[in-house]
């Protein structure tokens, strides 16, 4: 039996999983990410791999896949754009390959979600799958025929830093994104952005979860905030459809758990998609929090 090892290197936890050829998770372990030391992160990852090998009895891997926020710069091969700051500008791939004695394949977490869901998750029936993370941040990934589309600069699918399309005058008056631009989708569609929008309209500072709870209790202002959110998500996904017209759209991250999105999103997309009623299925990620680690494992041959 052939096994594939994936690691999800998150800001707070690092998780390893071993999948068999049927995609079944035969081993899983996690540890806190020592986020203040690069060396400690390397050691923690090696420790997880060594434990997985000894506890499953598998042969030492020839490859491992890693999903993480951020990516490798195509020119320098150093990490950039990671919210675990100590990883930025580090030769993570080279250092891990040296320590583990195997090939390391790295992708950002949204690409891992897209790959996981396109191979055997919510997008498994489609040739072209777009997946978006609506969580602390807002990322995206594109899979075509079960292969990631990474692109010339390794930024294919970085939808979260495109601007919100068809903005109202009010929507042009918002704070800049951390990336240096203004109006990015991340400043509208992350969980934090949803809470900030609600606060701007109501002066009530609630978490995204509390706003959803209030909406379910019939709160009028929470309902309006949610309707604005779904309309903006509809605009953002219409733009994806106008560009690549995927067979399926998969949503992951905290906001994807809000079930009220799914019955109404098609109608919102159709207000903006070019000349057609959008029939694209928009589905919640099947594997939830495990999509990252599963997608990382699928990076291996
Ligand atoms: Zn941005």
Coordinates of C-alpha atoms and ligand atoms in Angstrom, one line a residue:
X1 CA 0.0 0.0 0.0
X2 CA 1.3 3.4 -1.0
X3 CA 0.9 6.3 1.6
X4 CA 1.0 10.0 1.2
X5 CA 2.0 12.4 3.9
X6 CA 0.6 15.9 4.2
X7 CA 1.3 18.6 6.8
X8 CA -0.9 21.6 7.5
X9 CA 1.3 24.3 8.9
X10 CA -1.1 26.7 10.5
X11 CA -0.5 29.8 12.7
X12 CA -1.5 28.1 15.9
X13 CA -1.3 24.3 15.2
X14 CA 0.7 22.0 12.9
X15 CA -1.1 18.9 11.8
X16 CA 0.2 15.8 9.9
X17 CA -1.9 13.2 8.2
X18 CA -1.1 10.0 6.3
X19 CA -3.5 9.0 3.5
X20 CA -3.7 5.6 1.9
X21 CA -4.4 5.2 -1.9
X22 CA -8.2 5.3 -1.2
X23 CA -7.8 8.7 0.5
X24 CA -8.5 7.3 3.9
X25 CA -6.7 9.0 6.7
X26 CA -4.7 6.2 8.5
X27 CA -2.8 8.5 10.8
X28 CA -3.3 12.0 12.2
X29 CA -1.4 14.0 14.8
X30 CA -1.1 17.6 15.7
X31 CA 1.0 19.9 17.8
X32 CA 1.1 23.6 18.6
X33 CA 3.1 25.7 16.1
X34 CA 6.1 27.2 17.9
X35 CA 5.3 30.4 16.0
X36 CA 8.2 32.5 17.4
X37 CA 11.1 30.4 16.2
X38 CA 11.8 29.2 12.7
X39 CA 14.2 26.5 14.0
X40 CA 11.6 25.2 16.4
X41 CA 9.0 25.0 13.6
X42 CA 11.5 22.9 11.5
X43 CA 12.1 20.6 14.5
X44 CA 8.4 20.3 15.2
X45 CA 7.6 19.3 11.6
X46 CA 10.5 16.8 11.5
X47 CA 9.2 15.3 14.8
X48 CA 5.7 14.9 13.4
X49 CA 7.1 13.1 10.3
X50 CA 9.3 10.8 12.3
X51 CA 6.5 9.9 14.6
X52 CA 4.2 9.2 11.7
X53 CA 6.7 6.9 10.1
X54 CA 7.5 4.9 13.2
X55 CA 3.8 4.6 14.3
X56 CA 2.4 3.6 10.9
X57 CA 5.3 1.3 10.0
X58 CA 5.4 2.9 6.6
X59 CA 8.7 3.3 4.6
X60 CA 10.4 6.7 4.9
X61 CA 8.6 8.9 2.4
X62 CA 10.1 10.1 -0.9
X63 CA 8.0 13.2 -0.8
X64 CA 5.8 15.1 1.6
X65 CA 3.3 17.9 0.9
X66 CA 2.9 21.0 3.0
X67 CA 0.1 23.5 3.1
X68 CA 0.6 26.8 4.7
X69 CA -0.5 30.4 4.5
X70 CA 1.8 32.2 2.1
X71 CA 3.8 30.7 -0.7
X72 CA 7.4 30.3 -2.0
X73 CA 8.7 33.2 -4.1
X74 CA 9.2 31.8 -7.6
X75 CA 12.6 33.6 -8.0
X76 CA 14.2 33.2 -4.6
X77 CA 12.3 30.1 -3.3
X78 CA 12.0 31.8 0.0
X79 CA 8.7 32.0 1.9
X80 CA 6.7 35.1 1.5
X81 CA 3.2 36.3 2.5
X82 CA 2.9 34.0 5.6
X83 CA 1.1 35.4 8.6
X84 CA 3.5 33.3 10.7
X85 CA 6.1 36.0 10.4
X86 CA 9.2 34.0 11.3
X87 CA 8.7 31.9 8.2
X88 CA 8.9 34.8 5.8
X89 CA 12.2 35.1 3.9
X90 CA 13.3 31.6 5.0
X91 CA 14.3 28.7 2.7
X92 CA 11.7 26.4 4.3
X93 CA 11.6 23.9 1.4
X94 CA 15.4 23.6 1.2
X95 CA 15.8 23.3 5.0
X96 CA 13.1 20.7 5.4
X97 CA 14.4 18.7 2.4
X98 CA 17.8 18.7 4.1
X99 CA 16.5 17.6 7.5
X100 CA 14.0 15.0 6.2
X101 CA 16.0 13.6 3.3
X102 CA 13.0 13.8 0.9
X103 CA 11.4 16.1 -1.6
X104 CA 9.1 18.7 -0.1
X105 CA 6.2 20.2 -2.0
X106 CA 4.7 23.4 -0.6
X107 CA 1.5 25.2 -1.5
X108 CA -0.6 27.8 0.2
X109 CA -3.6 26.6 2.2
X110 CA -6.3 27.8 -0.2
X111 CA -4.7 25.7 -3.0
X112 CA -4.6 22.7 -0.7
X113 CA -8.3 23.2 0.1
X114 CA -9.0 23.4 -3.7
X115 CA -7.0 20.3 -4.4
X116 CA -8.6 18.3 -1.6
X117 CA -12.1 19.2 -2.5
X118 CA -11.5 18.7 -6.3
X119 CA -10.1 15.2 -5.9
X120 CA -12.6 13.6 -3.6
X121 CA -14.7 16.3 -1.9
X122 CA -17.4 18.8 -2.8
X123 CA -16.0 19.5 -6.3
X124 CA -15.1 15.9 -7.3
X125 CA -17.6 15.9 -10.2
X126 CA -16.1 18.9 -11.9
X127 CA -13.2 19.4 -14.3
X128 CA -12.7 23.0 -13.3
X129 CA -13.1 23.8 -9.6
X130 CA -12.7 27.1 -7.8
X131 CA -12.3 27.0 -4.0
X132 CA -12.3 29.9 -1.6
X133 CA -11.4 30.2 2.0
X134 CA -13.6 32.7 3.8
X135 CA -11.9 32.6 7.2
X136 CA -9.5 34.9 9.1
X137 CA -8.3 35.8 5.6
X138 CA -9.7 35.3 2.2
X139 CA -7.9 33.1 -0.3
X140 CA -8.7 31.0 -3.4
X141 CA -7.4 28.2 -5.6
X142 CA -8.1 26.8 -9.0
X143 CA -7.9 23.1 -9.9
X144 CA -8.2 21.9 -13.5
X145 CA -8.5 18.1 -14.2
X146 CA -7.4 17.4 -10.7
X147 CA -4.2 19.5 -11.1
X148 CA -3.6 22.8 -9.3
X149 CA -3.3 25.8 -11.5
X150 CA -0.4 27.7 -9.8
X151 CA 0.6 30.2 -12.5
X152 CA 3.7 32.0 -13.5
X153 CA 4.1 33.9 -10.2
X154 CA 2.5 31.2 -8.0
X155 CA -0.5 33.5 -7.3
X156 CA -3.2 31.9 -9.4
X157 CA -6.5 32.0 -7.5
X158 CA -5.4 34.9 -5.2
X159 CA -8.9 36.2 -5.5
X160 CA -9.0 37.7 -2.0
X161 CA -6.8 40.6 -3.1
X162 CA -8.9 41.5 -6.1
X163 CA -11.2 44.4 -5.4
X164 CA -14.8 44.1 -4.6
X165 CA -16.5 44.5 -8.0
X166 CA -19.4 46.8 -8.7
X167 CA -18.9 48.8 -5.5
X168 CA -21.4 51.4 -4.2
X169 CA -20.1 54.9 -3.3
X170 CA -20.3 53.8 0.3
X171 CA -18.2 50.7 -0.4
X172 CA -15.4 52.9 -1.7
X173 CA -14.9 54.5 1.7
X174 CA -13.2 51.7 3.6
X175 CA -9.9 51.1 5.3
X176 CA -7.0 49.7 3.3
X177 CA -6.1 46.0 3.2
X178 CA -2.9 44.8 4.9
X179 CA -1.5 44.0 1.5
X180 CA -1.3 47.7 0.6
X181 CA -4.3 48.0 -1.7
X182 CA -7.7 49.2 -0.9
X183 CA -11.1 47.5 -1.5
X184 CA -9.7 44.0 -1.5
X185 CA -12.3 41.2 -1.2
X186 CA -10.6 40.1 2.0
X187 CA -11.7 43.4 3.6
X188 CA -15.3 42.4 2.8
X189 CA -15.6 38.7 2.9
X190 CA -13.3 37.4 5.8
X191 CA -15.1 36.7 9.1
X192 CA -13.5 39.8 10.6
X193 CA -14.6 41.9 7.7
X194 CA -18.2 40.7 8.2
X195 CA -18.0 41.8 11.8
X196 CA -16.4 45.1 10.9
X197 CA -19.1 45.9 8.3
X198 CA -21.8 45.2 10.9
X199 CA -20.1 47.5 13.4
X200 CA -19.8 50.3 10.8
X201 CA -23.6 50.1 10.3
X202 CA -24.8 49.5 13.8
X203 CA -22.0 50.6 16.1
X204 CA -22.3 47.2 17.8
X205 CA -19.1 45.2 17.9
X206 CA -20.1 41.6 17.7
X207 CA -18.1 38.6 16.4
X208 CA -19.2 37.0 13.1
X209 CA -20.6 34.1 15.1
X210 CA -22.7 36.4 17.3
X211 CA -24.1 38.3 14.3
X212 CA -25.2 35.0 12.7
X213 CA -26.7 34.0 16.0
X214 CA -28.6 37.3 16.2
X215 CA -29.8 36.9 12.6
X216 CA -31.2 33.4 13.6
X217 CA -33.0 35.1 16.5
X218 CA -34.7 37.5 14.0
X219 CA -32.5 40.5 14.6
X220 CA -33.2 42.9 11.7
X221 CA -29.8 44.6 11.6
X222 CA -27.9 41.3 11.8
X223 CA -30.1 40.1 8.9
X224 CA -29.3 43.2 6.8
X225 CA -25.5 42.7 7.5
X226 CA -25.8 39.1 6.4
X227 CA -27.7 40.1 3.2
X228 CA -25.0 42.6 2.4
X229 CA -22.4 39.9 2.9
X230 CA -24.1 37.4 0.6
X231 CA -24.6 40.1 -2.1
X232 CA -20.9 41.0 -1.9
X233 CA -20.0 37.3 -2.1
X234 CA -22.3 36.9 -5.1
X235 CA -20.6 39.8 -6.9
X236 CA -17.1 38.3 -6.1
X237 CA -18.1 34.8 -7.3
X238 CA -19.8 36.3 -10.5
X239 CA -16.4 37.7 -11.4
X240 CA -14.8 34.3 -11.0
X241 CA -17.6 32.8 -13.2
X242 CA -17.1 35.5 -15.8
X243 CA -13.4 34.7 -15.9
X244 CA -13.1 30.9 -15.7
X245 CA -16.7 29.7 -15.5
X246 CA -15.9 26.7 -13.2
X247 CA -18.0 23.6 -12.9
X248 CA -18.2 24.0 -9.2
X249 CA -17.4 26.5 -6.5
X250 CA -16.4 25.2 -3.0
X251 CA -16.3 27.4 0.1
X252 CA -14.2 26.7 3.2
X253 CA -13.2 28.6 6.3
X254 CA -15.3 29.8 9.2
X255 CA -17.9 31.8 7.2
X256 CA -18.5 28.7 4.9
X257 CA -20.3 27.1 7.9
X258 CA -23.1 29.6 7.7
X259 CA -25.7 27.5 6.0
X260 CA -27.9 30.4 5.1
X261 CA -25.4 31.4 2.4
X262 CA -26.2 28.4 0.2
X263 CA -29.9 28.8 -0.7
X264 CA -29.5 32.5 -1.7
X265 CA -26.0 32.7 -3.2
X266 CA -27.0 31.5 -6.7
X267 CA -29.6 34.3 -7.1
X268 CA -27.0 36.9 -6.0
X269 CA -24.4 35.6 -8.4
X270 CA -27.0 35.7 -11.2
X271 CA -27.5 39.4 -10.7
X272 CA -23.9 39.9 -11.9
X273 CA -22.9 37.0 -14.1
X274 CA -22.7 38.0 -17.7
X275 CA -26.0 37.4 -19.4
X276 CA -26.9 34.1 -17.8
X277 CA -28.6 32.7 -14.8
X278 CA -25.7 31.1 -12.9
X279 CA -26.4 27.4 -12.3
X280 CA -22.9 26.8 -10.9
X281 CA -23.2 24.7 -7.7
X282 CA -21.7 26.5 -4.7
X283 CA -21.0 24.0 -2.0
X284 CA -19.5 23.8 1.5
X285 CA -16.1 22.0 1.7
X286 CA -16.8 18.4 2.6
X287 CA -13.6 17.9 4.7
X288 CA -13.9 21.1 6.7
X289 CA -10.7 21.7 8.8
X290 CA -9.1 18.6 7.3
X291 CA -9.1 20.0 3.8
X292 CA -5.7 21.7 4.3
X293 CA -3.9 18.6 5.5
X294 CA -5.6 16.3 2.9
X295 CA -4.8 18.7 0.1
X296 CA -1.2 18.8 1.3
X297 CA -1.0 15.0 1.1
X298 CA -2.4 15.1 -2.5
X299 CA 0.5 17.3 -3.5
X300 CA 2.6 14.1 -3.5
X301 CA 2.7 11.8 -6.5
Ligands
LIG1 ZN1 -5.4 43.0 -0.1

